[in-house]
Coordinates of C-alpha atoms in Angstrom, one line a residue:
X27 CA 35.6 -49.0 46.2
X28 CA 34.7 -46.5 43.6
X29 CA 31.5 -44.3 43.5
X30 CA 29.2 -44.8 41.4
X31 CA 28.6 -41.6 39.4
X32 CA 24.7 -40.7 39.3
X33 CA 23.2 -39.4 35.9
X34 CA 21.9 -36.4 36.6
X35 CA 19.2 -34.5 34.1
X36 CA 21.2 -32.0 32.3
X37 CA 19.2 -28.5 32.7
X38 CA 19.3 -26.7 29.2
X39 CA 16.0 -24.4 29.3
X40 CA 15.0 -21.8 31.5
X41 CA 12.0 -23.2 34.1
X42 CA 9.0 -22.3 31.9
X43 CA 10.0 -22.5 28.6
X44 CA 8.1 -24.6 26.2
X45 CA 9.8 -26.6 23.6
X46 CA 7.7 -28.5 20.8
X47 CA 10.1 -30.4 18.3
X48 CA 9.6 -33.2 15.1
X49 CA 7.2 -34.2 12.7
X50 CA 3.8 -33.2 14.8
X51 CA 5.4 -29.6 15.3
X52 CA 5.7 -29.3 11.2
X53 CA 2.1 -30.8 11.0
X54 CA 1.0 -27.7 13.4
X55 CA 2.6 -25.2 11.8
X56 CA 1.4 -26.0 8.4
X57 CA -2.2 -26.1 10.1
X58 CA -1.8 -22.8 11.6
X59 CA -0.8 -21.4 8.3
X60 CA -4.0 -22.7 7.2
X61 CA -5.9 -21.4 9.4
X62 CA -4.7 -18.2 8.2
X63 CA -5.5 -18.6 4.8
X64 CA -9.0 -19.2 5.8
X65 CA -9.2 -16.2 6.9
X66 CA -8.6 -14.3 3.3
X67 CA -9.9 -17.1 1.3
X68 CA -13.5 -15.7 0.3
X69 CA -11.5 -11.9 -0.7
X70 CA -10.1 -13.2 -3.5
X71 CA -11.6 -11.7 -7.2
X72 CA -14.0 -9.9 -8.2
X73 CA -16.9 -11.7 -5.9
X74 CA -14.7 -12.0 -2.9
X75 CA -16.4 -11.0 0.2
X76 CA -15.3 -8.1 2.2
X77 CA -13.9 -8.3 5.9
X78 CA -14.9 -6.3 9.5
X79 CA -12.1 -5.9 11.6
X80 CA -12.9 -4.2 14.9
X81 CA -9.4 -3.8 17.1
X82 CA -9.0 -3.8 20.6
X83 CA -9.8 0.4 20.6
X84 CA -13.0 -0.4 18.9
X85 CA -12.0 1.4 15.6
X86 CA -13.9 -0.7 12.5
X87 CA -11.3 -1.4 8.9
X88 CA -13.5 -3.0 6.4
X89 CA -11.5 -4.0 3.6
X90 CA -10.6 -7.0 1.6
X91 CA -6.6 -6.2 1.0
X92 CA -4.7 -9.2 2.0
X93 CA -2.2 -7.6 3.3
X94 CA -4.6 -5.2 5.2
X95 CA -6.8 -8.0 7.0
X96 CA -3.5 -9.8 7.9
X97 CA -1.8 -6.6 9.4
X98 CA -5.6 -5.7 11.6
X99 CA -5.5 -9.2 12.7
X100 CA -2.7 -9.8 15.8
X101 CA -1.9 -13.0 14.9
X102 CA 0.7 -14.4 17.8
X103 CA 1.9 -17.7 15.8
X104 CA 5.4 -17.6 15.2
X105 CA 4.9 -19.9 12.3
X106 CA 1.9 -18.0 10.8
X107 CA 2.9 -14.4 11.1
X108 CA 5.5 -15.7 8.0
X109 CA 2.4 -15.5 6.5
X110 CA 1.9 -11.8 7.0
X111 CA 5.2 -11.0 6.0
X112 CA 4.8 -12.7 2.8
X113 CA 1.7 -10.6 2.2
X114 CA 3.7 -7.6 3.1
X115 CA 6.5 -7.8 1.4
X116 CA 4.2 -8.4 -2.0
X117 CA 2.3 -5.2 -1.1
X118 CA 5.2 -3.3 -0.7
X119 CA 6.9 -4.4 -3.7
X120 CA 4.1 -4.9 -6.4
X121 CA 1.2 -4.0 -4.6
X122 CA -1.4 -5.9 -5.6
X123 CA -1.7 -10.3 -5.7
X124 CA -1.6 -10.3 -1.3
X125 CA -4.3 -12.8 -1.1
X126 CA -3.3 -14.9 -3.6
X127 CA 0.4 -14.9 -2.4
X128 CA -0.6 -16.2 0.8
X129 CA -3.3 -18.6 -0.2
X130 CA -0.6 -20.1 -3.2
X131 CA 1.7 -20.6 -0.1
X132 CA -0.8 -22.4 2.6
X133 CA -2.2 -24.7 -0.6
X134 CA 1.7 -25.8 -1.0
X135 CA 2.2 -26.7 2.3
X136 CA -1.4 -28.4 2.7
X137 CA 0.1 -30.4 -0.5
X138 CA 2.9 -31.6 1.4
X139 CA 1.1 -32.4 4.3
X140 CA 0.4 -35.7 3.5
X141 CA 4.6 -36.4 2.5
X142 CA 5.2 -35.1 6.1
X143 CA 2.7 -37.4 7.8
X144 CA 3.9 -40.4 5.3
X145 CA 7.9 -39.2 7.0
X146 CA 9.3 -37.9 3.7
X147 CA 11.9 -35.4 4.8
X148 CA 11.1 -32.0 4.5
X149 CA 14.3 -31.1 3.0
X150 CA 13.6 -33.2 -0.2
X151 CA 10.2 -31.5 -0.2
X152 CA 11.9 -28.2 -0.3
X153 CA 14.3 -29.2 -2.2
X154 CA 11.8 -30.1 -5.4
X155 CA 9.1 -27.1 -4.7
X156 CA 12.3 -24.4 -5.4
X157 CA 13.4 -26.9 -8.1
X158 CA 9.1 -26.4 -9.6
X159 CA 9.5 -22.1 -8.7
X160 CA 12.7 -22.0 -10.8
X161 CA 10.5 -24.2 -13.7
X162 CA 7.3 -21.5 -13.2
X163 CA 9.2 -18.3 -13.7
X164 CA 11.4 -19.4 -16.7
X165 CA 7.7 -20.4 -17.9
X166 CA 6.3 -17.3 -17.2
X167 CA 9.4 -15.3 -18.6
X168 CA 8.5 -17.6 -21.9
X169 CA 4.9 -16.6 -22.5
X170 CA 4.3 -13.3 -21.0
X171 CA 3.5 -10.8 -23.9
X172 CA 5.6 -7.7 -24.1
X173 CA 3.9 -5.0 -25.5
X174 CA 4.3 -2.5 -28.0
X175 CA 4.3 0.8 -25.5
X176 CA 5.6 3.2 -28.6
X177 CA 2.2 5.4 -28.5
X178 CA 1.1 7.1 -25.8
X179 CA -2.0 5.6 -27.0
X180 CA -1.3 2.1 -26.6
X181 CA 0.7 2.9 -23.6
X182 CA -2.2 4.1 -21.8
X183 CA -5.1 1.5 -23.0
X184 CA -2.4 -1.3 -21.4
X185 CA -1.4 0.3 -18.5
X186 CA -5.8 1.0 -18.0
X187 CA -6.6 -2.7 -18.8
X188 CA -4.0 -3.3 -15.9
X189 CA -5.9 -0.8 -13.3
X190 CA -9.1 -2.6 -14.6
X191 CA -8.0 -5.9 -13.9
X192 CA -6.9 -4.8 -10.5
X193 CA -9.8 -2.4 -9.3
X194 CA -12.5 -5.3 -10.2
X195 CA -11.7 -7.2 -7.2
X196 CA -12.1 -4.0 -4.9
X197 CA -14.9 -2.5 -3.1
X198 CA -15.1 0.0 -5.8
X199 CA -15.6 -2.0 -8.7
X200 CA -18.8 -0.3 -9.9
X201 CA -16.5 2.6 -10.7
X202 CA -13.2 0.8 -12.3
X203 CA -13.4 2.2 -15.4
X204 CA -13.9 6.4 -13.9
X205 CA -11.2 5.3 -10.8
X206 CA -8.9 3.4 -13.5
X207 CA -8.8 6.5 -15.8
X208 CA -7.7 8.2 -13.0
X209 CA -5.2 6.3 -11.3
X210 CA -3.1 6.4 -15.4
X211 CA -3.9 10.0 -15.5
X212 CA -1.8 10.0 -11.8
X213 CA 0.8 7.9 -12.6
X214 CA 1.8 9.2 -16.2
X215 CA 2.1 12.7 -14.7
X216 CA 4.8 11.5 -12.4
X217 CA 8.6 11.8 -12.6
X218 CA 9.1 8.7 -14.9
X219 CA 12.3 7.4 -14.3
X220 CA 11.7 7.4 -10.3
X221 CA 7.8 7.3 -10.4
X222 CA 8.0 8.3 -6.8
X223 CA 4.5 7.0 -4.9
X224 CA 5.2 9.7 -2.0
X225 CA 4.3 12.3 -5.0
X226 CA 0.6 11.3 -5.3
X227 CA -1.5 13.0 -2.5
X228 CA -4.9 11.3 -1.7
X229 CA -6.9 13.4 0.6
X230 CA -10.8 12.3 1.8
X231 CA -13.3 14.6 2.0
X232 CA -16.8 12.7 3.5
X233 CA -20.2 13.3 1.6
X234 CA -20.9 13.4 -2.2
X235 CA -20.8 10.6 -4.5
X236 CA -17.8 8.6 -5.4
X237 CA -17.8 10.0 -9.2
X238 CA -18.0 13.8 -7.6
X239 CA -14.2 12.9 -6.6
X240 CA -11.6 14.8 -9.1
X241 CA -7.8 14.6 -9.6
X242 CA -5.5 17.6 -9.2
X243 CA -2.4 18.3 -11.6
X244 CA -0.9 19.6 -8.8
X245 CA -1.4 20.1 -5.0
X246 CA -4.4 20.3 -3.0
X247 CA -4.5 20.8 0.5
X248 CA -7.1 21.5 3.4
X249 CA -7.4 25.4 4.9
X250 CA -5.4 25.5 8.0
X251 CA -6.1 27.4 11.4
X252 CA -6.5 30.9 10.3
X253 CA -6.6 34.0 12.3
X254 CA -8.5 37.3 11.8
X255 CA -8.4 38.7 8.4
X256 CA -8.1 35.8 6.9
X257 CA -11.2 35.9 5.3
X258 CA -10.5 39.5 3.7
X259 CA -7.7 38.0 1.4
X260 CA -7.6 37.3 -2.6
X261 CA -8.8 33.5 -2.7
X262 CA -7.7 33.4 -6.4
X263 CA -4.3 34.3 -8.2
X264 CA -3.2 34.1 -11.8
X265 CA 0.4 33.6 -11.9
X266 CA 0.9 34.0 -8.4
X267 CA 4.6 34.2 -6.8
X268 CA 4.9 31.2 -4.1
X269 CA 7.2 32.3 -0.7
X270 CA 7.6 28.7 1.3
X271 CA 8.6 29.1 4.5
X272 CA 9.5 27.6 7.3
X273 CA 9.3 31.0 9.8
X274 CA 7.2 31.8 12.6
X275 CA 5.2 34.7 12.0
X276 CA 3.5 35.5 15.6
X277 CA 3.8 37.6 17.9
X278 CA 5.1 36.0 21.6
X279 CA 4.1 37.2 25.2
X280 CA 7.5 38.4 26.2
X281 CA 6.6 37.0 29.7
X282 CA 7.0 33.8 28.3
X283 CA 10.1 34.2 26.4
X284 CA 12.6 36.0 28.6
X285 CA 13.3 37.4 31.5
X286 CA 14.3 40.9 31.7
X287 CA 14.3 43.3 34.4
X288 CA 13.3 46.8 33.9
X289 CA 12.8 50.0 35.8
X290 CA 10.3 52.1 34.0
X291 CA 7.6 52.1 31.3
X292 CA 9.3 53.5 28.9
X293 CA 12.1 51.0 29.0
X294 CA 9.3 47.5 28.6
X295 CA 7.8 50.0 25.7
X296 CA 10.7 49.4 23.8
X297 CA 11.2 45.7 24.2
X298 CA 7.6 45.6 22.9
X299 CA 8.4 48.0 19.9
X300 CA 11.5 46.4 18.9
X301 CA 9.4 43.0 18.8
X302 CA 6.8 44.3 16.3
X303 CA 9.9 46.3 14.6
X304 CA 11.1 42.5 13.9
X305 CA 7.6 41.0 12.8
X306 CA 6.8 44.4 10.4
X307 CA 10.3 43.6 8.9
X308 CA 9.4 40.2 8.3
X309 CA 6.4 41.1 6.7
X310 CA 8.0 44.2 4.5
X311 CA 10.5 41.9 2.9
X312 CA 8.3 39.1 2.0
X313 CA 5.9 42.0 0.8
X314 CA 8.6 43.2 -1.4
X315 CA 9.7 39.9 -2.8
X316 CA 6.3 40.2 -5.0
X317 CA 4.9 37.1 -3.2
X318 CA 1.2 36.5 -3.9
X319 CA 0.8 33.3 -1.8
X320 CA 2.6 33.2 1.4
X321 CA 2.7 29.2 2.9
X322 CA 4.7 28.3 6.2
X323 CA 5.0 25.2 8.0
X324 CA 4.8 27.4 11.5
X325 CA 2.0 29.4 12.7
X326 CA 1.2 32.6 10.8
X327 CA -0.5 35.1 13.5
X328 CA -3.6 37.7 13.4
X329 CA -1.3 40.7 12.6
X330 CA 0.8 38.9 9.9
X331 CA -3.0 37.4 8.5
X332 CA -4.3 41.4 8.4
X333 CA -1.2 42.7 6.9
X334 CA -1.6 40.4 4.3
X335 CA -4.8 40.6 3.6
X336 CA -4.5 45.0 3.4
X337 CA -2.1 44.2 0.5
X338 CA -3.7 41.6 -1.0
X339 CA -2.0 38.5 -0.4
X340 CA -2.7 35.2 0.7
X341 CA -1.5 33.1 3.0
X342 CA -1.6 30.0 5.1
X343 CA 0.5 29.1 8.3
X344 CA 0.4 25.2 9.6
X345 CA 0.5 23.8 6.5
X346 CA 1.8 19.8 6.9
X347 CA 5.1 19.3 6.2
X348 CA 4.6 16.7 3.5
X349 CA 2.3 19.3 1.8
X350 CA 4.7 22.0 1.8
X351 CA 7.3 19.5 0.3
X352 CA 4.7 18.6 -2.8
X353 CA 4.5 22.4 -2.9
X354 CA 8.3 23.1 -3.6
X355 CA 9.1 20.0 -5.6
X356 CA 5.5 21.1 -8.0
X357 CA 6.1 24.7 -8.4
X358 CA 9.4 25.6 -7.8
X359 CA 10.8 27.6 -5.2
X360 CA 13.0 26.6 -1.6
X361 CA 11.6 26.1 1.7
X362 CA 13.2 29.3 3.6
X363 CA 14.0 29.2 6.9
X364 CA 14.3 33.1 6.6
X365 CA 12.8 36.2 5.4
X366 CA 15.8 38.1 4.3
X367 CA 16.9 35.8 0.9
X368 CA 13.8 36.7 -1.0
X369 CA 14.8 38.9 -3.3
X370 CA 16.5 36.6 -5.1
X371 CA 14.2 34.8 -8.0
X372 CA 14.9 31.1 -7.5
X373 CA 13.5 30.8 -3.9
X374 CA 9.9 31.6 -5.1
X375 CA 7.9 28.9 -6.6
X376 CA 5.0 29.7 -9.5
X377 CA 1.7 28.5 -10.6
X378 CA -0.4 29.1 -13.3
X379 CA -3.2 29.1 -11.1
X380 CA -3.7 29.4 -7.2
X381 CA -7.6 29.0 -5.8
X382 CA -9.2 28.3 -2.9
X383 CA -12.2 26.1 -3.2
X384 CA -15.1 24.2 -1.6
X385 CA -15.0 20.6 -1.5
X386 CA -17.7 19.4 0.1
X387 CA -17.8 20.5 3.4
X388 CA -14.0 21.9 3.4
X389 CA -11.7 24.6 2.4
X390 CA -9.5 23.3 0.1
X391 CA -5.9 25.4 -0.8
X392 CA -5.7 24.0 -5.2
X393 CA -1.9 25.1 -7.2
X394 CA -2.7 24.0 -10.8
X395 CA -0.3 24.2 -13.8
X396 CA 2.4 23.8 -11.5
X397 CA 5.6 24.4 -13.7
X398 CA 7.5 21.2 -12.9
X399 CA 4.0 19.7 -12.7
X400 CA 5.7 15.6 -11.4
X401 CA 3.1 15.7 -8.6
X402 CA -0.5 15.1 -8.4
X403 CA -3.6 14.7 -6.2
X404 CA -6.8 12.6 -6.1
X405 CA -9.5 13.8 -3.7
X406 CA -11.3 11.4 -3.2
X407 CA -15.1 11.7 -2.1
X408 CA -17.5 9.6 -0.5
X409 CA -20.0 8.2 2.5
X410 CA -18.6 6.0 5.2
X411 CA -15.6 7.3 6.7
X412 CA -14.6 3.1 6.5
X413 CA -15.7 3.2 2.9
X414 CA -13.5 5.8 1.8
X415 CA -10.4 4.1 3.6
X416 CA -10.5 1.2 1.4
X417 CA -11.3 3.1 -1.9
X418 CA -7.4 4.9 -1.1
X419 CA -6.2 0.9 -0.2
X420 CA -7.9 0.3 -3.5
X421 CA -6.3 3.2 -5.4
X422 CA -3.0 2.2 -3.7
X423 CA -3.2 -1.2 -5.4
X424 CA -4.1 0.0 -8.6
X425 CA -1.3 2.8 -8.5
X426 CA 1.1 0.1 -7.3
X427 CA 0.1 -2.2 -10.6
X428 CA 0.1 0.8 -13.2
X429 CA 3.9 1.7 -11.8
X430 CA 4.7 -1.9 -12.5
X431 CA 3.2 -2.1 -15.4
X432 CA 5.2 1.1 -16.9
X433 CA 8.7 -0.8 -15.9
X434 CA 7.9 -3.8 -16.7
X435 CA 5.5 -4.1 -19.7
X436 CA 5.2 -7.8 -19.9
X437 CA 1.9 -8.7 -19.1
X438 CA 0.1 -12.2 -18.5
X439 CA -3.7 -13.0 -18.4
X440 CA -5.6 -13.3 -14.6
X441 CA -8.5 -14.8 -13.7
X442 CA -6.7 -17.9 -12.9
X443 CA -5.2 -18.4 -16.6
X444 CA -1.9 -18.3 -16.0
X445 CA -2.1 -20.8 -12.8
X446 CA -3.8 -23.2 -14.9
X447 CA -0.9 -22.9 -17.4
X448 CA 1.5 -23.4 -14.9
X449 CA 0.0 -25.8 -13.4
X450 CA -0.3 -27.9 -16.8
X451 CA 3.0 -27.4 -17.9
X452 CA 4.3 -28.9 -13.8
X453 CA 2.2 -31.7 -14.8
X454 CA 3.9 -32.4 -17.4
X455 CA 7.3 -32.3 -16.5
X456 CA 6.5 -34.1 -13.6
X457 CA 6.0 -37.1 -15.9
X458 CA 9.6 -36.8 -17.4
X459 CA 11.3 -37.5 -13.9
X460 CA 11.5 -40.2 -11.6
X461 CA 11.9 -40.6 -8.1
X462 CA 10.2 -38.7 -4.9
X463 CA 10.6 -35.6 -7.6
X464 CA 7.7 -37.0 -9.8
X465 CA 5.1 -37.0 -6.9
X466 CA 6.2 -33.5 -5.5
X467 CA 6.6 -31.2 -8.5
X468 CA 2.7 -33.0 -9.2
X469 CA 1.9 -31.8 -6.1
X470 CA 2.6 -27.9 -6.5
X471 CA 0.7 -28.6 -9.8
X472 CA -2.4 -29.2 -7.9
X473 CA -1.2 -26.3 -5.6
X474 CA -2.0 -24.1 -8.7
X475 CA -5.2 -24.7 -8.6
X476 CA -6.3 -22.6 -5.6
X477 CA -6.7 -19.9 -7.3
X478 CA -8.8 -20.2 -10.0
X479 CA -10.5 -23.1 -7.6
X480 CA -11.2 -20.1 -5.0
X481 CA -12.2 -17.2 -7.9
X482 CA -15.1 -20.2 -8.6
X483 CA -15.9 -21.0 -5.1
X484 CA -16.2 -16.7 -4.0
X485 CA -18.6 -16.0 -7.3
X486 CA -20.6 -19.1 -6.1
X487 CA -20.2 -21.7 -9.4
X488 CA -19.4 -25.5 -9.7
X489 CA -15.2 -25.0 -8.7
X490 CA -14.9 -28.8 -9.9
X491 CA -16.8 -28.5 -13.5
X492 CA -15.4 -25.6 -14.3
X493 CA -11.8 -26.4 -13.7
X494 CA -12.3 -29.9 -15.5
X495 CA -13.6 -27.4 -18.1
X496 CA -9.8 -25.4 -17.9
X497 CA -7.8 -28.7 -17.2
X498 CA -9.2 -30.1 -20.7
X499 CA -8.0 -26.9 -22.7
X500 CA -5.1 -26.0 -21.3
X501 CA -4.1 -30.1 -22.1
X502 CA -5.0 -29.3 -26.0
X503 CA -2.1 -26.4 -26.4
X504 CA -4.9 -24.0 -27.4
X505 CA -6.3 -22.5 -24.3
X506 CA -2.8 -20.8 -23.0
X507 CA -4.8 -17.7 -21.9
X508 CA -8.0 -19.7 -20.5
X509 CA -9.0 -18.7 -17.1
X510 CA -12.1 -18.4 -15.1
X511 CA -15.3 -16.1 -16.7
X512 CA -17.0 -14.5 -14.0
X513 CA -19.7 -12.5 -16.1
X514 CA -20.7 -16.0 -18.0
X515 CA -20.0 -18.7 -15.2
X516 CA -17.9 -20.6 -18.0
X517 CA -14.1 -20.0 -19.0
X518 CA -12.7 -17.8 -21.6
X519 CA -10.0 -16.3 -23.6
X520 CA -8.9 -14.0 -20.3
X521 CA -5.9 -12.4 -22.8
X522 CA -9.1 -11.3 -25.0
X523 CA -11.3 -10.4 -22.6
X524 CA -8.9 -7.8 -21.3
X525 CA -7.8 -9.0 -18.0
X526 CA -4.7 -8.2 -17.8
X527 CA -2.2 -8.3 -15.2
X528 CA 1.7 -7.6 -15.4
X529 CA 4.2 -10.6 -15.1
X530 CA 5.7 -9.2 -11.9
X531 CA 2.9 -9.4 -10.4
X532 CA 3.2 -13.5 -10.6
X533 CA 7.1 -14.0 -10.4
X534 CA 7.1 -11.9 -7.4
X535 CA 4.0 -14.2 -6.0
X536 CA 5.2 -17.7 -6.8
X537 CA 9.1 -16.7 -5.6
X538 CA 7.4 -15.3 -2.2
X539 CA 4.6 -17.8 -1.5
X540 CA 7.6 -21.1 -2.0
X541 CA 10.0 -19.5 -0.1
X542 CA 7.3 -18.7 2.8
X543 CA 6.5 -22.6 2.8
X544 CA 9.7 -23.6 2.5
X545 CA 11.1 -21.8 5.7
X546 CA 7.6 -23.5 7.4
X547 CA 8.5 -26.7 6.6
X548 CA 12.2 -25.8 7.3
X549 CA 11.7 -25.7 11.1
X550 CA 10.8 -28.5 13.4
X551 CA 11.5 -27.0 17.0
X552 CA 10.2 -24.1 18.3
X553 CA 11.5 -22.8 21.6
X554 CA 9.2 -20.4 23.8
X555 CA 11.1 -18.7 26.2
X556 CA 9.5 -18.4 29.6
X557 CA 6.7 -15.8 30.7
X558 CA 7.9 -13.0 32.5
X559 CA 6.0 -12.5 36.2
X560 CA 4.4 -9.5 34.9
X561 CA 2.7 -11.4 32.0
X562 CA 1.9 -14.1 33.8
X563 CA -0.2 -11.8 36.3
X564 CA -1.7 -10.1 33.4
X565 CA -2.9 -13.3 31.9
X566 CA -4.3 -14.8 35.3
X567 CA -5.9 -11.1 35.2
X568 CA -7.6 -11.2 31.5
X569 CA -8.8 -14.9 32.7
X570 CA -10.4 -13.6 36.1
X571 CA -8.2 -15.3 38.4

């Protein structure tokens, strides 16, 4: 008589692992992903609200960067930390446009929430929203302006517009138009085929008013630890020589350093002489290089500081290393690792003017007229220690946009304008195809709207009348540039009015924010992997257990 086989449950996960799978685990993930863009929703424009992040050491960020809120805040959902990559990868690449990127992408996916629930598979939703981003950047590449950057002139008013555009939406918007300056001044002073970011120093000095702060052609750094005589040194050079390097002037306890056994006193006298025979050598060559300013990433010591300062030179040991580096690559010169090549004349770096100055309450070390002059620094000024962390976010945007503006000078209007346009021309095509298509591509039409929606919603006007308002003249063909006008609560000519913002900005947006909500929708089974014992104690710990 043959056995009867039993059907046994086949085991495939780990005891403890969680497994979530279908349609109601694409539904959660798109409402996660919401609930993330609620969290930057009132940043966006120029009346978005700022955010207080306290973390877990009880340090405060206030700021109202996308990409800064979204990096503060640990957010543990697989699905919605895509989020924060999206926002991310938009900082690092253009800089500015965080918030919007990641409320464009939560607005798609609440779009095609309702094709989810009604079982339209996601791929055909995916399938038609890359279809639509393909549509919106040929559009954009269509009626983005290019323009004429022949003048330095011209050059400059565009790339300031651009700043403006981008520092009106920032904490320190009563002071675009000083900070904006500023920001071109930095950027045009740059290397301009590499326009390296790494070549701007922003340093923070608290008190004083945000206009007291000034920018540097050249490098400014803090005063570093300095010993005795420091204080009896030139603190201002005219054509000074500059010696860089990277030596330890200091003498060391020979206890520390060796161990050597002698017999007498005379013997341990000339271990100690031959030690200050090396240092006074040292000294004597960099003395006879015709150095002015001495600068070394090691410690410079008391007797090094006094021999200085009895032949009138400067000097400053502990200097950071990325300081040292904007030294070399501003005036000239090599970072020497010793005191015996500087005689010859291309190791030493030049300035047409060395000074030490007070900034507020600091010391600061100031190189102006720096020969190969492709670096610069902004010190800034200011109250709040918080406050002046999100003026250098805000200066980081606006630097990012003015570098993209110089590479790419195609420009497009903000305030919503070019959204609306987008989102009209969507429209339209939608009508011209038939099918599931049709009701999709209308769909990341409406998506569109978030943004000028929200810039209406954060100043506190009527969202609805004012984008019926857009809707109707973007429809006639003679609104292209229409967007949202804050100042007036109405719309207006956004190209005219100056608020610009360069194409990139919006191709790199749209391409990121589909692609983010395409991967969401993508995925229909998450797998968590069992908690280890030790986490599993610490929770029962956190919940008093």
């Amino acid at each position: 008589m043959g056995t009867k086989m039993m059907n046994a449950p086949i085991i495939l996960l780990k005891e403890g692992s969680e497994s979530h799978q279908g349609k109601s685990q694409v539904m959660s993930n798109i409402s996660a992903c919401q609930s993330v863009s609620e969290a930057v929703r009132t940043t966006l424009g120029p009346r978005g609200m700022d955010k207080l992040i306290v973390d877990s050491k009880g340090s405060v960020t206030i700021s109202n960067d996308g990409a800064t809120i979204l990096k503060k805040l640990d957010i543990i959902h697989p699905s919605a930390k895509t989020l924060v990559d999206i926002a991310r990868s938009q900082d690092d690449e253009v800089g500015d446009g965080t918030t919007s990127v990641v409320l464009l992408a939560a607005e798609l996916l609440k779009q095609s929430k309702s094709f989810v629930e009604e079982g339209v598979h996601p791929q055909t939703i995916i399938k038609s929203f890359r279809k639509g981003r393909q549509l919106c950047i040929n559009k954009i590449n269509e009626i983005s302006v290019k323009l004429s950057t022949d003048t330095l002139k011209s050059k400059r008013s565009l790339l300031e517009k651009c700043a403006l555009t981008s520092l009106s939406s920032k904490l320190v918007s009563h002071q675009k138009e000083f900070f904006a300056k500023m920001v071109v001044d930095a950027v045009l002073q740059l290397d301009e085929h590499t326009l390296p970011l790494n070549m701007i120093g922003i340093k923070k000095i608290g008190g004083g008013g945000l206009e007291e702060s000034l920018l540097v052609s050249g490098v400014a750094f803090k005063k570093t630890f300095s010993y005795a005589g420091f204080e009896m040194q030139p603190k201002a050079y005219k054509k000074p020589k500059i010696a860089l390097l990277n030596v330890e002037l200091e003498l060391k306890a020979e206890k520390d350093n060796a161990e050597i056994r002698v017999d007498n006193v005379e013997e341990y006298q000339k271990i100690v002489d031959a030690e200050w025979d090396i240092l006074y050598d040292k000294l004597k060559k960099i003395y006879e290089s015709g150095a002015k300013v001495v600068l070394s990433k090691l410690p410079i010591g008391d007797v090094a500081t006094q021999y200085f300062a009895d032949r009138d030179l400067f000097c400053a040991g502990r200097v950071p290393e990325d300081d040292l580096k904007r030294t070399m690559r501003s005036c000239g010169g090599s970072i020497l690792t010793t005191c015996y090549d500087l005689s010859d004349d291309n190791v030493l770096g030049t300035c047409d003017e060395f000074e030490e100055l007070q900034i507020g309450g600091e010391r600061f070390n100031v190189f102006k007229g720096c020969p190969n002059s492709k670096t610069v620094t902004i010190v800034l000024r200011g109250g709040a220690e918080q406050f002046m962390e999100e003026t250098e976010r805000s200066l980081h945007d606006a630097i990012m946009i003015v570098r993209r503006a110089l590479k790419n000078d195609s420009i497009v209007a903000g305030g919503g304008a070019i959204e609306m346009e987008l989102s009209k021309y969507l429209r339209e095509y939608s009508r011209t195809i038939a099918g599931k298509e049709q009701l999709l591509i209308s769909a990341m039409a409406k998506a569109f709207e978030i943004i000028p929606r929200q810039l209406c919603e954060n100043a506190g006007f009527d969202a609805t009348n004012i984008l019926n308002k857009l809707r109707q003249k973007h429809s006639l063909n003679d609104g292209l540039w229409f967007g949202v006008d804050i100042i007036n609560e109405d719309i207006a000519n956004n190209f005219d009015a100056c608020v610009w913002e360069p194409a990139v900005v919006k191709t790199n947006a749209i391409i990121a924010a589909t692609e983010a909500a395409c991967l969401i929708l993508s995925v229909d089974e998450t797998i968590k992997g069992p908690k280890s014992e030790m986490q599993q104690t610490a929770a029962a710990n956190a919940m008093g257990m």
